[in-house]
Structures are given as structure tokens and as C-alpha cells.
mmCIF file of C-alpha atoms and ligand atoms in Angstrom:
data_model
loop_
_atom_site.group_PDB
_atom_site.id
_atom_site.type_symbol
_atom_site.label_atom_id
_atom_site.label_comp_id
_atom_site.label_asym_id
_atom_site.label_seq_id
_atom_site.Cartn_x
_atom_site.Cartn_y
_atom_site.Cartn_z
ATOM 1 C CA UNK A 1 54.459 169.862 -16.483
ATOM 2 C CA UNK A 2 55.619 166.212 -16.301
ATOM 3 C CA UNK A 3 52.018 165.376 -15.411
ATOM 4 C CA UNK A 4 50.594 167.213 -18.409
ATOM 5 C CA UNK A 5 53.345 166.159 -20.787
ATOM 6 C CA UNK A 6 54.824 162.746 -19.915
ATOM 7 C CA UNK A 7 57.349 161.263 -22.337
ATOM 8 C CA UNK A 8 54.509 159.123 -23.786
ATOM 9 C CA UNK A 9 52.776 162.268 -25.076
ATOM 10 C CA UNK A 10 56.048 163.566 -26.676
ATOM 11 C CA UNK A 11 56.569 160.152 -28.290
ATOM 12 C CA UNK A 12 52.959 160.130 -29.529
ATOM 13 C CA UNK A 13 53.376 163.627 -31.061
ATOM 14 C CA UNK A 14 56.618 162.720 -32.798
ATOM 15 C CA UNK A 15 55.145 159.559 -34.238
ATOM 16 C CA UNK A 16 51.710 160.932 -35.198
ATOM 17 C CA UNK A 17 52.196 164.690 -35.685
ATOM 18 C CA UNK A 18 49.477 165.641 -33.195
ATOM 19 C CA UNK A 19 48.619 165.052 -29.599
ATOM 20 C CA UNK A 20 45.806 165.822 -27.169
ATOM 21 C CA UNK A 21 46.579 167.294 -23.740
ATOM 22 C CA UNK A 22 43.759 166.870 -21.276
ATOM 23 C CA UNK A 23 43.149 169.621 -18.686
ATOM 24 C CA UNK A 24 45.982 171.809 -19.994
ATOM 25 C CA UNK A 25 44.360 174.912 -18.533
ATOM 26 C CA UNK A 26 42.432 175.153 -15.261
ATOM 27 C CA UNK A 27 38.773 176.188 -14.953
ATOM 28 C CA UNK A 28 39.866 179.527 -13.669
ATOM 29 C CA UNK A 29 42.236 180.070 -16.578
ATOM 30 C CA UNK A 30 39.509 179.028 -19.043
ATOM 31 C CA UNK A 31 37.009 181.448 -17.579
ATOM 32 C CA UNK A 32 39.510 184.303 -17.867
ATOM 33 C CA UNK A 33 40.750 183.326 -21.320
ATOM 34 C CA UNK A 34 37.200 182.975 -22.673
ATOM 35 C CA UNK A 35 36.388 186.500 -21.516
ATOM 36 C CA UNK A 36 39.600 187.962 -22.923
ATOM 37 C CA UNK A 37 39.104 186.200 -26.256
ATOM 38 C CA UNK A 38 35.548 187.449 -26.530
ATOM 39 C CA UNK A 39 36.804 191.041 -25.908
ATOM 40 C CA UNK A 40 39.720 190.712 -28.303
ATOM 41 C CA UNK A 41 37.559 189.296 -31.117
ATOM 42 C CA UNK A 42 34.948 192.032 -30.782
ATOM 43 C CA UNK A 43 36.994 195.115 -29.986
ATOM 44 C CA UNK A 44 38.430 197.506 -32.584
ATOM 45 C CA UNK A 45 41.808 196.365 -33.901
ATOM 46 C CA UNK A 46 44.894 198.486 -33.787
ATOM 47 C CA UNK A 47 47.729 195.972 -34.299
ATOM 48 C CA UNK A 48 45.757 192.775 -34.586
ATOM 49 C CA UNK A 49 44.256 191.993 -37.984
ATOM 50 C CA UNK A 50 40.896 190.433 -38.912
ATOM 51 C CA UNK A 51 41.543 188.266 -41.918
ATOM 52 C CA UNK A 52 37.962 187.478 -42.905
ATOM 53 C CA UNK A 53 35.006 189.663 -43.808
ATOM 54 C CA UNK A 54 31.441 188.798 -42.900
ATOM 55 C CA UNK A 55 29.522 187.520 -45.943
ATOM 56 C CA UNK A 56 32.594 186.459 -47.844
ATOM 57 C CA UNK A 57 33.432 182.792 -48.428
ATOM 58 C CA UNK A 58 36.426 182.560 -46.033
ATOM 59 C CA UNK A 59 34.252 183.911 -43.209
ATOM 60 C CA UNK A 60 31.995 180.821 -43.614
ATOM 61 C CA UNK A 61 35.024 178.691 -42.857
ATOM 62 C CA UNK A 62 36.608 180.892 -40.209
ATOM 63 C CA UNK A 63 36.077 184.249 -38.576
ATOM 64 C CA UNK A 64 39.722 184.844 -37.874
ATOM 65 C CA UNK A 65 41.794 187.529 -36.168
ATOM 66 C CA UNK A 66 45.551 187.372 -36.036
ATOM 67 C CA UNK A 67 47.948 188.692 -33.332
ATOM 68 C CA UNK A 68 45.354 189.311 -30.629
ATOM 69 C CA UNK A 69 48.121 189.666 -28.068
ATOM 70 C CA UNK A 70 49.226 192.904 -29.653
ATOM 71 C CA UNK A 71 45.969 194.688 -28.762
ATOM 72 C CA UNK A 72 44.868 192.899 -25.609
ATOM 73 C CA UNK A 73 47.115 192.615 -22.566
ATOM 74 C CA UNK A 74 44.972 189.819 -21.118
ATOM 75 C CA UNK A 75 45.377 187.782 -24.298
ATOM 76 C CA UNK A 76 49.119 188.253 -24.200
ATOM 77 C CA UNK A 77 49.159 186.409 -20.845
ATOM 78 C CA UNK A 78 47.819 183.350 -22.611
ATOM 79 C CA UNK A 79 49.647 183.689 -25.903
ATOM 80 C CA UNK A 80 52.847 183.873 -23.836
ATOM 81 C CA UNK A 81 51.685 181.345 -21.234
ATOM 82 C CA UNK A 82 54.838 179.508 -20.059
ATOM 83 C CA UNK A 83 52.930 176.253 -19.563
ATOM 84 C CA UNK A 84 51.821 176.170 -23.227
ATOM 85 C CA UNK A 85 55.131 177.457 -24.542
ATOM 86 C CA UNK A 86 57.092 174.870 -22.613
ATOM 87 C CA UNK A 87 54.917 172.077 -23.923
ATOM 88 C CA UNK A 88 55.397 173.330 -27.510
ATOM 89 C CA UNK A 89 59.152 173.413 -26.952
ATOM 90 C CA UNK A 90 59.273 169.882 -25.561
ATOM 91 C CA UNK A 91 57.058 168.465 -28.336
ATOM 92 C CA UNK A 92 59.185 170.079 -31.035
ATOM 93 C CA UNK A 93 62.386 168.840 -29.488
ATOM 94 C CA UNK A 94 63.893 172.346 -29.802
ATOM 95 C CA UNK A 95 66.100 173.945 -27.113
ATOM 96 C CA UNK A 96 64.034 177.159 -27.366
ATOM 97 C CA UNK A 97 60.694 178.174 -28.829
ATOM 98 C CA UNK A 98 59.513 181.467 -30.358
ATOM 99 C CA UNK A 99 56.051 182.860 -30.937
ATOM 100 C CA UNK A 100 55.065 183.115 -34.612
ATOM 101 C CA UNK A 101 51.558 184.425 -33.989
ATOM 102 C CA UNK A 102 48.275 183.787 -32.201
ATOM 103 C CA UNK A 103 44.828 183.756 -33.793
ATOM 104 C CA UNK A 104 41.246 183.653 -32.820
ATOM 105 C CA UNK A 105 39.579 180.975 -34.961
ATOM 106 C CA UNK A 106 35.849 181.240 -34.656
ATOM 107 C CA UNK A 107 33.722 178.997 -36.765
ATOM 108 C CA UNK A 108 30.417 180.860 -37.076
ATOM 109 C CA UNK A 109 27.069 179.111 -36.938
ATOM 110 C CA UNK A 110 24.686 179.052 -39.883
ATOM 111 C CA UNK A 111 25.963 178.266 -43.369
ATOM 112 C CA UNK A 112 29.180 177.098 -41.729
ATOM 113 C CA UNK A 113 31.756 175.362 -43.935
ATOM 114 C CA UNK A 114 34.304 172.777 -42.785
ATOM 115 C CA UNK A 115 37.950 173.713 -42.658
ATOM 116 C CA UNK A 116 39.199 171.556 -45.588
ATOM 117 C CA UNK A 117 42.102 169.108 -45.238
ATOM 118 C CA UNK A 118 45.346 171.047 -45.324
ATOM 119 C CA UNK A 119 48.876 171.406 -43.965
ATOM 120 C CA UNK A 120 49.769 174.710 -42.267
ATOM 121 C CA UNK A 121 53.434 174.893 -43.163
ATOM 122 C CA UNK A 122 52.919 175.853 -46.862
ATOM 123 C CA UNK A 123 51.374 179.166 -45.698
ATOM 124 C CA UNK A 124 54.290 180.052 -43.411
ATOM 125 C CA UNK A 125 57.393 182.057 -44.437
ATOM 126 C CA UNK A 126 59.908 179.618 -43.015
ATOM 127 C CA UNK A 127 62.642 177.707 -44.826
ATOM 128 C CA UNK A 128 62.110 174.440 -42.923
ATOM 129 C CA UNK A 129 59.276 172.737 -41.053
ATOM 130 C CA UNK A 130 59.271 172.276 -37.296
ATOM 131 C CA UNK A 131 56.756 174.940 -36.231
ATOM 132 C CA UNK A 132 53.584 173.762 -34.493
ATOM 133 C CA UNK A 133 50.170 174.993 -33.251
ATOM 134 C CA UNK A 134 48.280 174.644 -30.059
ATOM 135 C CA UNK A 135 44.485 174.675 -30.559
ATOM 136 C CA UNK A 136 42.420 175.582 -27.495
ATOM 137 C CA UNK A 137 38.593 175.567 -27.641
ATOM 138 C CA UNK A 138 36.712 177.665 -25.076
ATOM 139 C CA UNK A 139 34.039 175.004 -24.705
ATOM 140 C CA UNK A 140 33.548 171.296 -25.445
ATOM 141 C CA UNK A 141 33.867 170.508 -29.138
ATOM 142 C CA UNK A 142 32.812 167.490 -31.193
ATOM 143 C CA UNK A 143 31.893 166.869 -34.831
ATOM 144 C CA UNK A 144 28.620 168.773 -34.390
ATOM 145 C CA UNK A 145 30.324 172.127 -33.593
ATOM 146 C CA UNK A 146 33.674 171.954 -35.381
ATOM 147 C CA UNK A 147 36.217 169.658 -33.693
ATOM 148 C CA UNK A 148 39.377 168.744 -35.517
ATOM 149 C CA UNK A 149 40.522 165.584 -37.276
ATOM 150 C CA UNK A 150 44.121 164.595 -37.933
ATOM 151 C CA UNK A 151 45.816 162.070 -40.163
ATOM 152 C CA UNK A 152 48.364 160.135 -37.989
ATOM 153 C CA UNK A 153 51.882 160.235 -39.426
ATOM 154 C CA UNK A 154 51.014 162.649 -42.234
ATOM 155 C CA UNK A 155 53.680 165.139 -41.032
ATOM 156 C CA UNK A 156 56.281 162.696 -42.428
ATOM 157 C CA UNK A 157 55.033 163.169 -46.068
ATOM 158 C CA UNK A 158 56.865 166.519 -46.561
ATOM 159 C CA UNK A 159 55.542 169.785 -47.838
ATOM 160 C CA UNK A 160 52.661 169.686 -50.273
ATOM 161 C CA UNK A 161 50.951 172.561 -52.101
ATOM 162 C CA UNK A 162 48.890 174.950 -49.984
ATOM 163 C CA UNK A 163 45.130 174.731 -50.092
ATOM 164 C CA UNK A 164 42.854 177.759 -50.575
ATOM 165 C CA UNK A 165 40.575 177.250 -47.617
ATOM 166 C CA UNK A 166 37.905 179.569 -49.055
ATOM 167 C CA UNK A 167 37.593 177.452 -52.227
ATOM 168 C CA UNK A 168 39.422 174.315 -51.345
ATOM 169 C CA UNK A 169 41.266 171.902 -53.620
ATOM 170 C CA UNK A 170 41.406 168.277 -52.446
ATOM 171 C CA UNK A 171 44.673 167.762 -50.550
ATOM 172 C CA UNK A 172 44.323 164.046 -51.212
ATOM 173 C CA UNK A 173 44.837 164.620 -54.976
ATOM 174 C CA UNK A 174 48.470 165.194 -54.012
ATOM 175 C CA UNK A 175 49.007 161.831 -52.343
ATOM 176 C CA UNK A 176 47.179 159.497 -54.755
ATOM 177 C CA UNK A 177 48.421 155.877 -54.593
ATOM 178 C CA UNK A 178 50.437 156.327 -51.344
ATOM 179 C CA UNK A 179 50.098 154.457 -48.035
ATOM 180 C CA UNK A 180 49.092 157.793 -46.463
ATOM 181 C CA UNK A 181 45.949 157.919 -48.637
ATOM 182 C CA UNK A 182 44.726 154.801 -46.831
ATOM 183 C CA UNK A 183 45.487 156.049 -43.302
ATOM 184 C CA UNK A 184 42.321 156.516 -41.281
ATOM 185 C CA UNK A 185 41.922 160.107 -39.880
ATOM 186 C CA UNK A 186 41.402 160.470 -36.178
ATOM 187 C CA UNK A 187 38.576 162.621 -34.843
ATOM 188 C CA UNK A 188 39.496 164.523 -31.679
ATOM 189 C CA UNK A 189 36.563 165.808 -29.663
ATOM 190 C CA UNK A 190 37.836 167.905 -26.730
ATOM 191 C CA UNK A 191 36.520 168.948 -23.311
ATOM 192 C CA UNK A 192 36.879 172.565 -22.245
ATOM 193 C CA UNK A 193 40.374 173.039 -20.731
ATOM 194 C CA UNK A 194 41.911 170.451 -23.058
ATOM 195 C CA UNK A 195 43.837 171.254 -26.225
ATOM 196 C CA UNK A 196 45.670 169.678 -29.145
ATOM 197 C CA UNK A 197 49.115 170.412 -30.606
ATOM 198 C CA UNK A 198 49.770 169.679 -34.227
ATOM 199 C CA UNK A 199 52.842 169.850 -36.387
ATOM 200 C CA UNK A 200 52.845 172.237 -39.333
ATOM 201 C CA UNK A 201 52.910 169.350 -41.865
ATOM 202 C CA UNK A 202 50.120 167.272 -40.264
ATOM 203 C CA UNK A 203 47.021 166.859 -42.382
ATOM 204 C CA UNK A 204 44.055 168.371 -40.449
ATOM 205 C CA UNK A 205 40.413 169.226 -40.965
ATOM 206 C CA UNK A 206 37.628 170.769 -38.851
ATOM 207 C CA UNK A 207 33.951 169.944 -39.180
ATOM 208 C CA UNK A 208 31.367 172.591 -40.029
ATOM 209 C CA UNK A 209 29.711 174.185 -37.015
ATOM 210 C CA UNK A 210 26.057 172.969 -36.901
ATOM 211 C CA UNK A 211 25.386 174.459 -33.419
ATOM 212 C CA UNK A 212 23.767 177.830 -32.767
ATOM 213 C CA UNK A 213 26.869 179.350 -31.171
ATOM 214 C CA UNK A 214 30.250 180.329 -32.602
ATOM 215 C CA UNK A 215 32.914 177.704 -32.107
ATOM 216 C CA UNK A 216 35.468 179.753 -30.185
ATOM 217 C CA UNK A 217 39.119 178.698 -30.407
ATOM 218 C CA UNK A 218 42.464 180.318 -29.652
ATOM 219 C CA UNK A 219 45.347 178.900 -31.635
ATOM 220 C CA UNK A 220 48.982 179.857 -31.023
ATOM 221 C CA UNK A 221 51.749 179.053 -33.492
ATOM 222 C CA UNK A 222 55.255 178.417 -32.170
ATOM 223 C CA UNK A 223 58.552 177.927 -34.037
ATOM 224 C CA UNK A 224 61.837 176.432 -32.901
ATOM 225 C CA UNK A 225 64.466 178.998 -32.016
ATOM 226 C CA UNK A 226 66.683 179.396 -35.025
ATOM 227 C CA UNK A 227 63.884 179.049 -37.600
ATOM 228 C CA UNK A 228 64.882 180.952 -40.730
ATOM 229 C CA UNK A 229 62.619 183.568 -42.289
ATOM 230 C CA UNK A 230 62.181 182.644 -46.002
ATOM 231 C CA UNK A 231 61.137 186.134 -47.138
ATOM 232 C CA UNK A 232 57.811 184.767 -48.569
ATOM 233 C CA UNK A 233 54.940 187.206 -48.145
ATOM 234 C CA UNK A 234 52.841 186.661 -44.998
ATOM 235 C CA UNK A 235 50.502 188.931 -43.019
ATOM 236 C CA UNK A 236 52.598 188.943 -39.889
ATOM 237 C CA UNK A 237 56.031 189.233 -41.441
ATOM 238 C CA UNK A 238 55.494 191.695 -44.299
ATOM 239 C CA UNK A 239 56.947 195.152 -43.570
ATOM 240 C CA UNK A 240 58.242 194.420 -40.116
ATOM 241 C CA UNK A 241 61.973 194.687 -40.943
ATOM 242 C CA UNK A 242 62.839 190.985 -41.102
ATOM 243 C CA UNK A 243 65.599 189.928 -43.500
ATOM 244 C CA UNK A 244 65.082 186.792 -45.669
ATOM 245 C CA UNK A 245 67.592 184.077 -44.913
ATOM 246 C CA UNK A 246 68.080 185.233 -41.312
ATOM 247 C CA UNK A 247 66.553 183.620 -38.131
ATOM 248 C CA UNK A 248 63.332 185.027 -36.709
ATOM 249 C CA UNK A 249 63.884 187.322 -33.724
ATOM 250 C CA UNK A 250 62.977 190.661 -32.176
ATOM 251 C CA UNK A 251 59.979 191.826 -30.270
ATOM 252 C CA UNK A 252 57.301 190.486 -32.589
ATOM 253 C CA UNK A 253 58.705 186.924 -32.518
ATOM 254 C CA UNK A 254 60.038 186.586 -29.001
ATOM 255 C CA UNK A 255 61.498 183.537 -27.330
ATOM 256 C CA UNK A 256 58.658 182.227 -25.113
ATOM 257 C CA UNK A 257 60.441 179.228 -23.584
ATOM 258 C CA UNK A 258 63.956 177.918 -23.453
ATOM 259 C CA UNK A 259 65.593 174.868 -22.013
ATOM 260 C CA UNK A 260 67.212 175.501 -18.646
HETATM 261 C C1 SIN B 301 39.935 175.337 -37.463
HETATM 262 O O1 SIN B 301 40.031 175.801 -36.358
HETATM 263 O O2 SIN B 301 38.870 175.123 -38.013
HETATM 264 C C2 SIN B 301 41.184 175.008 -38.200
HETATM 265 C C3 SIN B 301 42.434 175.186 -37.431
HETATM 266 C C4 SIN B 301 43.639 174.928 -38.240
HETATM 267 O O3 SIN B 301 43.623 174.868 -39.425
HETATM 268 O O4 SIN B 301 44.733 174.856 -37.658
HETATM 269 NI NI1 NI B 302 45.501 174.612 -40.136
#
């Protein structure tokens, strides 16, 4: 763990709102995860939910399926992977970390659209920021097949209005005249086995996929233990018995790492 996540990586994340972790998963793990993800994305859903429909505009941005772990035992091994969960906990600075949800994020080839600049936190039903995502591609990614870009330090700007990714507004309209507007985004190509973590307020973007293959990514969202459910409507929290104003908990939002 110390090798994967030295203090310098934690400091980098806290300063910049994102960090790359090289060789986070082994070749063996990547082989297994790629197979599980393929199955989970193509099999019939029972508890997981596909949030885009082929032919519609959001599908051109992302072919997305949420809560894969609930239908695929193999996926749950990775969504709950202690190595990833522990890194999320250490980066966030929390004493314990809970799962919010996982999602397959495939950017399909042909007529592919970029994922517009946005923050994630405005979509989430939480009263305060702190949650973060790990983004794990199943293969090498660069600007040709949909790698990510981040704006260093943008997580310090606070919560802006959410962007409709299917018909995006320009996030930069909300920060006109600020220092942040002038900050150069960082492109993060990744090798298979490597991943990035990003804070829920960090500005991020992914290029369109100009390759002939889907860009296959598993993302997992974690939240510090004690995160309060705001009651705002969200796919994974609607009708599951949570009470607004109370901390997340229970079997759908389990603690996946805690400080020992
Ligand atoms: C993407 O995978 O294209 C976007 C991921 C994200 O918005 O976190
Ligand atoms: Ni995002």
C-alpha cells in the first residue's frame, strides 16, 4: 500500500483534486476484472441499472450501467477491493470509507461524444463534498480513445451547477474572470492496470472515443463514513429506505475500509 500510495500521492491529491496511481491492479487482476466487466455490462440486469439507451444522445457520451456489484459476484470483488477502498480512504483523509456505487462507463466507438467538463458532486445526494471516484480503464487510454483531463486545484472552487452531459452547458461560464479559468487542464493517458482518483468537485472531461473499440472503464464512487444523505433524488438512493439528514449506512452503502 505504502508503495502504491506514498505520502507524496496523498499530498498531490489534496493539492490538485486528482492523482494517478500506476500499476494499482496486477495483470492477473486486470484479466479477471476485464472479463467480469464484459459479462456484467452485457448480461440482463436485475438490481443493476443501465442508465443510457442505444441511439439516444447520452449513449453517445457514455454507455453506463450502475451498481454492477449487485448482479455480478465477480464484480463485487473489485467494487469492494480492499486495496482500492483503502487508497480512497487515505486520499480523502477520512477514518472510514463507504461505497456509494460502482458504474461501468463505456464510451462507444462511432459518433462518440466527449464527456463535457463537469463536477460530479452536484449530481450526488450528499450534504457536503468529500466523496471521490476511482476510474479504472481495462486497456491503455489516451486522447484518441477517451482518456480523462483534470483541472488542477479546481476542487477548491466549491459546488457549481450540474451539467447535463447529454446536452452540455459550458462549465467555464460559471467561473468567468477567475484564476481557475486560466489554469491549464492536465491530460492523463493511462496504461492498463493504472487508475486515477478524483475528488467530487474536480473539473474533469473525457475525450471522444475515435478508436474502433469501446473504451471500457470501471468507476467506483466512495464517500467518507459519516456522509449525510441530503434526500435529493438519485438513482441509487431513491426508494431504498434512507432518511434525509441522516448518515449513509446499511447494506447498500457499506463501509469498505476503516482505519485500524
Ligand atoms: C468518462 O468516463 O468519460 C467520464 C467519467 C467521469 O465523469 O467521472
Ligand atoms: Ni464525472
